[in-house]
Coordinates of N, CA, C and O in Angstrom, one line a residue:
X22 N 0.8 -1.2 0.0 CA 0.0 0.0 0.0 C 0.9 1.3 0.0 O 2.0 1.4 0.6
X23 N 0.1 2.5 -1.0 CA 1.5 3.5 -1.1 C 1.0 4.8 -0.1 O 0.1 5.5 -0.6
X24 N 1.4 5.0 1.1 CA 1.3 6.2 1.7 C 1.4 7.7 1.2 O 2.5 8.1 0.8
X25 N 0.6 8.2 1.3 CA 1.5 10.0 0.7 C 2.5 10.2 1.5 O 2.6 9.5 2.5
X26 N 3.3 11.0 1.3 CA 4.8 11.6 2.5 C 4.4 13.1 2.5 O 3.7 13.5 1.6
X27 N 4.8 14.0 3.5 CA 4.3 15.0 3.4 C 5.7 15.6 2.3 O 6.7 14.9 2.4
X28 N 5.7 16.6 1.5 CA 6.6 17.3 0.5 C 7.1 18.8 0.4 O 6.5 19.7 -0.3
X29 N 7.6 18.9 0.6 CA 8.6 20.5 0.3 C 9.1 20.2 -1.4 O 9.7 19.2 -1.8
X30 N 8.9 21.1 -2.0 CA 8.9 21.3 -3.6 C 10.0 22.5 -3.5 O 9.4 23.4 -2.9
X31 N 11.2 22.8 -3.7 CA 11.9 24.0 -4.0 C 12.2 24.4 -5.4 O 12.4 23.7 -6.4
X32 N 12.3 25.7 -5.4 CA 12.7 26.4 -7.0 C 14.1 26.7 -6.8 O 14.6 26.3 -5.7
X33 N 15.1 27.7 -7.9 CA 15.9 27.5 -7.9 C 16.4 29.0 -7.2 O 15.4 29.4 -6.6
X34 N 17.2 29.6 -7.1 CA 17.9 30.5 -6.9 C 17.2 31.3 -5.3 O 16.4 32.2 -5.5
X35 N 17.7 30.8 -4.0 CA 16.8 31.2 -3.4 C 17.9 30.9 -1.9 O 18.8 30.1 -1.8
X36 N 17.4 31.9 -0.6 CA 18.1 31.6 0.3 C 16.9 31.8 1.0 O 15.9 32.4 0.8
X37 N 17.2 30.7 2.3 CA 16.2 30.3 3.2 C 16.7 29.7 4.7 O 17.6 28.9 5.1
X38 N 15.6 30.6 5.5 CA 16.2 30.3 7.2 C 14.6 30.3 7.4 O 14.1 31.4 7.5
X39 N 13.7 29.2 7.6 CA 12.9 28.9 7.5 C 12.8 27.8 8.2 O 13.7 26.9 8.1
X40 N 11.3 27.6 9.3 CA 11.2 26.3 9.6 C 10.0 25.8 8.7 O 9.3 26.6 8.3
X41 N 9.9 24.4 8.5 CA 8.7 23.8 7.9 C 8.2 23.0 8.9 O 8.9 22.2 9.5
X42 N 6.9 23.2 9.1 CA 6.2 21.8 9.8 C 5.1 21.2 9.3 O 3.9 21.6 9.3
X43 N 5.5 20.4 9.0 CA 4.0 19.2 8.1 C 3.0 18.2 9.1 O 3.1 17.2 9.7
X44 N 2.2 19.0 9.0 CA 1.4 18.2 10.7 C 0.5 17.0 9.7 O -0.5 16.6 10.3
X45 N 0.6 16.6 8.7 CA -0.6 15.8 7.6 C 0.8 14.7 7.0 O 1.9 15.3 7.0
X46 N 1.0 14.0 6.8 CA 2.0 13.2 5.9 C 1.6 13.5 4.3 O 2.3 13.2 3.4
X47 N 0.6 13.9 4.2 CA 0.2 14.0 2.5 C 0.4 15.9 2.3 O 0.2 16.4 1.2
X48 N 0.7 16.8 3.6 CA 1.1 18.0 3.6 C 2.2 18.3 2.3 O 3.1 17.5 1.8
X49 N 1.8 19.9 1.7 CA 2.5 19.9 1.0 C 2.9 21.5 0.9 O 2.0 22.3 1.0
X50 N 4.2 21.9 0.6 CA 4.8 23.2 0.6 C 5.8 23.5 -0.2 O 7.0 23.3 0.0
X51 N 5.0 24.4 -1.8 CA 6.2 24.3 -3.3 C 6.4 25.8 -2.4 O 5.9 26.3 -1.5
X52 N 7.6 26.0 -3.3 CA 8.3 27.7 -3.4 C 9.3 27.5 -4.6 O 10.3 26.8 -4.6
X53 N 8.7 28.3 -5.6 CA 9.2 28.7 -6.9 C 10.6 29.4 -6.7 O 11.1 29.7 -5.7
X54 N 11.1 29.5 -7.8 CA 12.3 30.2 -8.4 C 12.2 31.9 -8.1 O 11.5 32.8 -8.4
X55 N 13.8 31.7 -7.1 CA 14.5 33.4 -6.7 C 13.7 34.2 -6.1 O 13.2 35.2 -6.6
X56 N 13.7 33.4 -4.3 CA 13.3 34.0 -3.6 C 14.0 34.1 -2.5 O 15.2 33.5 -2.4
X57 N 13.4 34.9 -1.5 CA 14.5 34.9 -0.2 C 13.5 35.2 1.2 O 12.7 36.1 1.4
X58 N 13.7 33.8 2.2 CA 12.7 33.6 3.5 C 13.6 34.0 4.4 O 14.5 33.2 4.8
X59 N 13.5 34.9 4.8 CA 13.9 35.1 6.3 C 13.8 34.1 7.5 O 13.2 33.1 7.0
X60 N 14.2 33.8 8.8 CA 13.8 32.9 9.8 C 12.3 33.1 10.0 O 11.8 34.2 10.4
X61 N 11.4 32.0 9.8 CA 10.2 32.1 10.1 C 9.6 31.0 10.3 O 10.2 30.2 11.0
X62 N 8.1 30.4 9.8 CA 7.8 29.7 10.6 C 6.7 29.1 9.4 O 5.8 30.0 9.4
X63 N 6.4 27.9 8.4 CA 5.5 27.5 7.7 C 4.5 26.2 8.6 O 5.0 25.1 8.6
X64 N 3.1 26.3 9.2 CA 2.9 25.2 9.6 C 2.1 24.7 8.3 O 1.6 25.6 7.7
X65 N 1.8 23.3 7.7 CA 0.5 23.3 6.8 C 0.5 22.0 7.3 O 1.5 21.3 7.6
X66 N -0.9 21.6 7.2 CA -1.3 19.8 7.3 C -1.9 19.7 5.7 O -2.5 18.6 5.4
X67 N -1.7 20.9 4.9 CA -2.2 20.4 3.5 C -1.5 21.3 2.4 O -0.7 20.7 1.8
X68 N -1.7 22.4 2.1 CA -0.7 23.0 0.7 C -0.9 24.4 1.4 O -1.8 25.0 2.0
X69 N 0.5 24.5 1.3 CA 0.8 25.7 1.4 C 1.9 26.2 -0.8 O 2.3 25.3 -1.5
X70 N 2.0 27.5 -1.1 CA 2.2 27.9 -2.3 C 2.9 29.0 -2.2 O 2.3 30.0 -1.8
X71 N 4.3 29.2 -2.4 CA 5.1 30.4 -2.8 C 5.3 30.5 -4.4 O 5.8 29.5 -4.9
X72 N 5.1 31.3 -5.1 CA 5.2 31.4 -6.3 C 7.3 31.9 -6.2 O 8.2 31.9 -5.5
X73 N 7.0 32.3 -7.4 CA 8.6 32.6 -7.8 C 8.9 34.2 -7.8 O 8.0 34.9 -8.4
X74 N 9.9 35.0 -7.3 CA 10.1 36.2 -7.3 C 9.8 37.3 -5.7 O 9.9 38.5 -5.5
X75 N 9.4 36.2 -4.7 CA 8.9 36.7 -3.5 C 10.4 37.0 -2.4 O 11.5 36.5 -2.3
X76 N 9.7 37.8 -1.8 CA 10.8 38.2 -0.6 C 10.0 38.3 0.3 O 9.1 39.0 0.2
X77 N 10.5 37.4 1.4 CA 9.6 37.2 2.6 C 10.5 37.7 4.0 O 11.6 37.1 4.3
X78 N 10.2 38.7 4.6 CA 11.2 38.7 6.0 C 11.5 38.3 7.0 O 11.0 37.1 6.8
X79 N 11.9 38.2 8.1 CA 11.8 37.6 9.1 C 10.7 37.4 10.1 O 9.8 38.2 9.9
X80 N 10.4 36.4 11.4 CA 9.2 36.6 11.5 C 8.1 36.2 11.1 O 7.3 36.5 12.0
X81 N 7.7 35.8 10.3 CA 6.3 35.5 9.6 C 6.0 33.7 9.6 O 6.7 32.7 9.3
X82 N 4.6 33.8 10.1 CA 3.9 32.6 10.4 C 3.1 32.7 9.6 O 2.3 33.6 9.4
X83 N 3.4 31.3 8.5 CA 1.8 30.8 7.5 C 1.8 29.6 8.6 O 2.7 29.1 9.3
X84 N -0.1 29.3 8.2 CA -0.6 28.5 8.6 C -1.7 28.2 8.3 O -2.6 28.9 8.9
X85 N -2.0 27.1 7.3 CA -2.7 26.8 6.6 C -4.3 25.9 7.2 O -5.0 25.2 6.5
X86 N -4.5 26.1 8.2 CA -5.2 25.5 9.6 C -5.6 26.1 10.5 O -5.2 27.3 10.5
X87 N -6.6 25.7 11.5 CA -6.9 26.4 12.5 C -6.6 24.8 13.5 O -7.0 23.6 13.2
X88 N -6.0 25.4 14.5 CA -5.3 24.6 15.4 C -6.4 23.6 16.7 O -6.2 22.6 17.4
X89 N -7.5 24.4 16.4 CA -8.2 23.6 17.3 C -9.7 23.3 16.1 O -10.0 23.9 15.1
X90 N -10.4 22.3 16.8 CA -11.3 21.8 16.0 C -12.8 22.6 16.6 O -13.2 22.9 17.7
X91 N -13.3 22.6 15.3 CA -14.8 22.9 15.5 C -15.9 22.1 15.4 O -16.0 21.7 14.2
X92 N -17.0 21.5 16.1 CA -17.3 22.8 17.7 C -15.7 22.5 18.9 O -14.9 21.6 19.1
X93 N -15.9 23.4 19.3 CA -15.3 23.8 20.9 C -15.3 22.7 21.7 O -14.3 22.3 22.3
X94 N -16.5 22.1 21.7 CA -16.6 20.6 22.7 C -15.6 20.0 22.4 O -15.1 19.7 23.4
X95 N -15.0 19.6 21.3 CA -14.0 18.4 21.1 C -12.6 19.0 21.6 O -11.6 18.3 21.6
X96 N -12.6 20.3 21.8 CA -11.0 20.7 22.2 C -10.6 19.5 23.6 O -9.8 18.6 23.4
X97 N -10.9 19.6 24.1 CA -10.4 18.5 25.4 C -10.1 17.1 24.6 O -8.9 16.9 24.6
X98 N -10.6 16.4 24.2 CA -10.0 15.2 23.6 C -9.2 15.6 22.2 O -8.4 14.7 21.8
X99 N -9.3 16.6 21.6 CA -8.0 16.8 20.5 C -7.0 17.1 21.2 O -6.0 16.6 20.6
X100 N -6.7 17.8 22.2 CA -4.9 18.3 22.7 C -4.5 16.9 23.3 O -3.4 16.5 23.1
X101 N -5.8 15.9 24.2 CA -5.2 14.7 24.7 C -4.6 13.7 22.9 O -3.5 13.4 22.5
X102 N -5.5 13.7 22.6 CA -5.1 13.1 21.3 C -3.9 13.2 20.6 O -3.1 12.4 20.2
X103 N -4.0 14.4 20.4 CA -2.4 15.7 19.6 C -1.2 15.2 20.2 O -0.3 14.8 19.5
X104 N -1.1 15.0 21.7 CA -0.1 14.9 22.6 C 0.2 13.5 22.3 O 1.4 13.3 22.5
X105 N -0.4 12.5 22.0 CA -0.8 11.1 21.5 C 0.3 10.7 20.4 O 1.2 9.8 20.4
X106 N 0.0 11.8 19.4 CA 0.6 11.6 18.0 C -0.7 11.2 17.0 O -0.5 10.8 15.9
X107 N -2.0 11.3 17.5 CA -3.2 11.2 17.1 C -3.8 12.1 16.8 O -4.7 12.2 17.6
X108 N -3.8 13.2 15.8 CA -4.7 14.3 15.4 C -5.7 13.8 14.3 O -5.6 13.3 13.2
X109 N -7.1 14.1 15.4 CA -8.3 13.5 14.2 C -8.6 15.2 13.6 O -8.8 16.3 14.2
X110 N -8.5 14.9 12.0 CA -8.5 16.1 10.9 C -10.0 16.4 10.5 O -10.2 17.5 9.9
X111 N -11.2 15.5 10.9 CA -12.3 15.8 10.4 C -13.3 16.7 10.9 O -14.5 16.6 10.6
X112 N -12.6 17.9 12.0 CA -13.2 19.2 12.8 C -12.1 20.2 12.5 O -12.3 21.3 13.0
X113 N -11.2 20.2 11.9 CA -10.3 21.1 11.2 C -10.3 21.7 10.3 O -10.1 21.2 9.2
X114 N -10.5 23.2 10.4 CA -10.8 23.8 8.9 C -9.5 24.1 8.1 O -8.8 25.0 8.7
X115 N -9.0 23.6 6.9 CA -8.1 23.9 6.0 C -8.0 24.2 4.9 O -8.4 23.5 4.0
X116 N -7.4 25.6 4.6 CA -7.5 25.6 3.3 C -6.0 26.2 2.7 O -5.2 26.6 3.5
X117 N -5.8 26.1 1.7 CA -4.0 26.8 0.8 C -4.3 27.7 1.4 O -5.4 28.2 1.7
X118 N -2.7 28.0 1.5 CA -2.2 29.5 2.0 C -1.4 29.7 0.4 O -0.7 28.7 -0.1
X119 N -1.5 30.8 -0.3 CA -1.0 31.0 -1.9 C -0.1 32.5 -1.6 O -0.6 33.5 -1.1
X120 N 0.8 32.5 -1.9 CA 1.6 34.1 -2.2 C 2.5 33.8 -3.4 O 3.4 33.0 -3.9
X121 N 1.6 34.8 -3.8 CA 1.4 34.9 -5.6 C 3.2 35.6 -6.2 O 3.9 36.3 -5.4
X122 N 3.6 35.3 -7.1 CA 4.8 36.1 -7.8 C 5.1 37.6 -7.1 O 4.4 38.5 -6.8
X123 N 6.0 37.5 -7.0 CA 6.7 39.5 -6.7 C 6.2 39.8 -5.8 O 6.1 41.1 -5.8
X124 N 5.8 39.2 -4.7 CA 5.0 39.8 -3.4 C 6.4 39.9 -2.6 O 7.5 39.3 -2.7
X125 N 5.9 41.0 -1.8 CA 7.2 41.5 -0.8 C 6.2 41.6 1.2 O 5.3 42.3 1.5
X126 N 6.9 40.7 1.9 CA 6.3 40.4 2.9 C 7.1 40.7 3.8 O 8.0 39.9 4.1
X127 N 7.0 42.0 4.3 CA 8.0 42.6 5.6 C 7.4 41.5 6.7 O 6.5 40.7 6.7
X128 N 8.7 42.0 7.8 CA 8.6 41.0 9.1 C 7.6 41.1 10.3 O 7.1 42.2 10.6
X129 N 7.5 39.9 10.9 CA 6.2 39.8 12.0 C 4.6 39.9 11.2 O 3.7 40.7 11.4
X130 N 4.8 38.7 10.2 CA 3.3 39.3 9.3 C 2.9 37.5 10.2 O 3.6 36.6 10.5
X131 N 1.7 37.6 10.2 CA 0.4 36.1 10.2 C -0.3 36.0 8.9 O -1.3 36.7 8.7
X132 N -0.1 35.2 8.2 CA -1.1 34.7 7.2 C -1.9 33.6 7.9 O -1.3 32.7 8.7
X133 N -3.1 33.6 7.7 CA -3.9 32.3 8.2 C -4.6 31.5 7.2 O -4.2 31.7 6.0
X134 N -5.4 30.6 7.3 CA -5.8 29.8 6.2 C -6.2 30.1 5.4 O -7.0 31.1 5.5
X135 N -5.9 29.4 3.8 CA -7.4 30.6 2.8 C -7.2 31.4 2.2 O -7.9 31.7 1.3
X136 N -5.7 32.2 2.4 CA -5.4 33.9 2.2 C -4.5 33.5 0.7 O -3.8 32.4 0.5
X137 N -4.6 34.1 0.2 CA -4.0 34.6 -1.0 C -3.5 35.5 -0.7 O -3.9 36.2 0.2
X138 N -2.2 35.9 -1.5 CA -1.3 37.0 -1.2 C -1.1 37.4 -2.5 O -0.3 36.7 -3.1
X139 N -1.7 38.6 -3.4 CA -1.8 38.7 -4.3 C -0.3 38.8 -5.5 O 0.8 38.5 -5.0
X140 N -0.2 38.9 -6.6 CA 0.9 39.3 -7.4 C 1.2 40.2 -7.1 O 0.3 41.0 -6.9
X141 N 2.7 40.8 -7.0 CA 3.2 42.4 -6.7 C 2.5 43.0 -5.6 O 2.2 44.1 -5.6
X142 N 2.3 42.0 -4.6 CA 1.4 43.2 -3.1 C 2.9 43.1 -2.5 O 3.9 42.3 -2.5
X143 N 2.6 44.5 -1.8 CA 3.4 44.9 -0.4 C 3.1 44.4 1.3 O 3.4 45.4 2.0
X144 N 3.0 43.8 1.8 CA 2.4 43.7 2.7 C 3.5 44.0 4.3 O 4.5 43.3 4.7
X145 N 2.6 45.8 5.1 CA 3.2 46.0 5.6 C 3.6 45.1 7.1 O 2.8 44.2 7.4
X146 N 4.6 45.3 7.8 CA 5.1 44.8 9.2 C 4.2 44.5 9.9 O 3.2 45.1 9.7
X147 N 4.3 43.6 11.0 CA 3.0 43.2 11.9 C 1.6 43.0 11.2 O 0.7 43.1 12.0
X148 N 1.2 42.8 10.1 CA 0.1 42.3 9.7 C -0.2 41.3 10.0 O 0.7 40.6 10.2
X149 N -1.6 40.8 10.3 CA -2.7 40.0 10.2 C -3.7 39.5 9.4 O -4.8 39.9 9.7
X150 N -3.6 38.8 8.5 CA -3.9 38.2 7.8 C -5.1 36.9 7.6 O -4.8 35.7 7.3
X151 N -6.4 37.3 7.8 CA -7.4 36.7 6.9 C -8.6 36.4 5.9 O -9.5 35.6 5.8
X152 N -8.2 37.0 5.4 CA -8.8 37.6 3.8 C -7.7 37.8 2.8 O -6.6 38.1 3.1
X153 N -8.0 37.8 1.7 CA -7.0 37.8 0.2 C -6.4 39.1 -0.2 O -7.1 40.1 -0.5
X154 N -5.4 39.2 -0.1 CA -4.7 40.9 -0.4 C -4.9 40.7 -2.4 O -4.7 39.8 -3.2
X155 N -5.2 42.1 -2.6 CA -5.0 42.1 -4.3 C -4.0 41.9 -4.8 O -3.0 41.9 -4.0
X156 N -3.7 41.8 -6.3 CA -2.7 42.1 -6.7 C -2.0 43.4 -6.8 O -2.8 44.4 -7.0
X157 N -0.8 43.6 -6.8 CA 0.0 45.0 -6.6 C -0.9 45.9 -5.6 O -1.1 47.1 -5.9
X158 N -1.4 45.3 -4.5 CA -2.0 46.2 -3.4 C -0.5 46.6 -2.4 O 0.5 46.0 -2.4
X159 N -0.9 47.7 -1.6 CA 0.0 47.9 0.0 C -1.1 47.5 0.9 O -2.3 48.0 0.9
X160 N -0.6 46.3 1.8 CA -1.6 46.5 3.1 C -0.6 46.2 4.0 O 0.5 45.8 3.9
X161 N -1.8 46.8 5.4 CA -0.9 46.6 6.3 C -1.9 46.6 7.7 O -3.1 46.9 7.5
X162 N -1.5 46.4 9.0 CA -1.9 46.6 10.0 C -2.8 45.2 10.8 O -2.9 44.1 10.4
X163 N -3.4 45.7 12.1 CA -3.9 44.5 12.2 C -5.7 44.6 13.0 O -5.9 45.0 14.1
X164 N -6.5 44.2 12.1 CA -6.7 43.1 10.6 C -5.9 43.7 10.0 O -5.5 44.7 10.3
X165 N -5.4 43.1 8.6 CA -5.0 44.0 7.5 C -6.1 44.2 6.7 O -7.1 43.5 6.7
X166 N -5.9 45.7 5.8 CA -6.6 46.6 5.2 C -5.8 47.2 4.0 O -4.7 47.7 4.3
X167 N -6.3 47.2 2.7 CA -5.6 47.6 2.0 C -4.7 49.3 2.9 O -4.7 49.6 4.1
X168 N -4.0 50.0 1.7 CA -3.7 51.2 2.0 C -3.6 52.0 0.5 O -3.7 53.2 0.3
X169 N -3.5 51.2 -0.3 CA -3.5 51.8 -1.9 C -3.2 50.7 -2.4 O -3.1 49.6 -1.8
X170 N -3.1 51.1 -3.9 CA -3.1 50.0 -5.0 C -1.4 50.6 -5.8 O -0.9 50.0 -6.8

């Protein structure tokens, strides 16, 4: 029987001080061609997506998940579980985390599940992240909110 493995896909020309954590064994996390990750922090139990051309700073948490399950009742038997090596996934909401080409991502940013990070956005320091930034937008702050185009 063939298991999935979880996967890191890299592109070419790129420097990286990055942790990965694959909480899914079929988890998956590409990053395209000539980029540069600062010390940070990728968690995904399913796809996470760096396109090619991005500069990410230090600081910065994707996470493709929400860490506890819904409803609320089951948190008590998921952390005993977790602690187990047993995470049941069918109260967990997941979806891709995507940062699109030419995006520039200053330090101490949160992306959360779901978010697209548009082509050519700026996205300023300490952002919070959950909703889709445009392409070639500035946002910044927290929630984040555009600031111009």
């Amino acid at each position: 029987m063939h298991r999935p493995r979880a996967q890191l896909v890299n592109g070419m020309d790129k420097m990286i001080s990055y942790r990965f954590s694959f909480d899914q064994t079929d988890a998956h996390i590409g990053v395209g061609d000539r980029f540069f990750i600062g010390r940070s922090h990728i968690i995904t139990g399913q796809r996470v997506q760096i396109e090619d051309d991005v500069i990410m700073s230090w600081g910065i948490t994707k996470v493709d998940y929400n860490f506890y399950p819904i409803p609320p009742e089951l948190l008590a038997s998921a952390v005993s579980d977790w602690a187990q090596g047993n995470r049941d996934w069918t109260h967990l909401d997941a979806a891709k985390v995507t940062v699109k080409k030419g995006a520039w991502i200053e330090f101490n940013v949160l992306i959360l599940r779901g978010v697209i990070i548009g082509e050519g956005a700026i996205v300023g320091a300490g952002a919070v992240f959950t909703n889709d930034v445009p392409d070639r937008a500035v946002v910044a702050g927290n929630p984040a909110r555009a600031m111009r185009k």
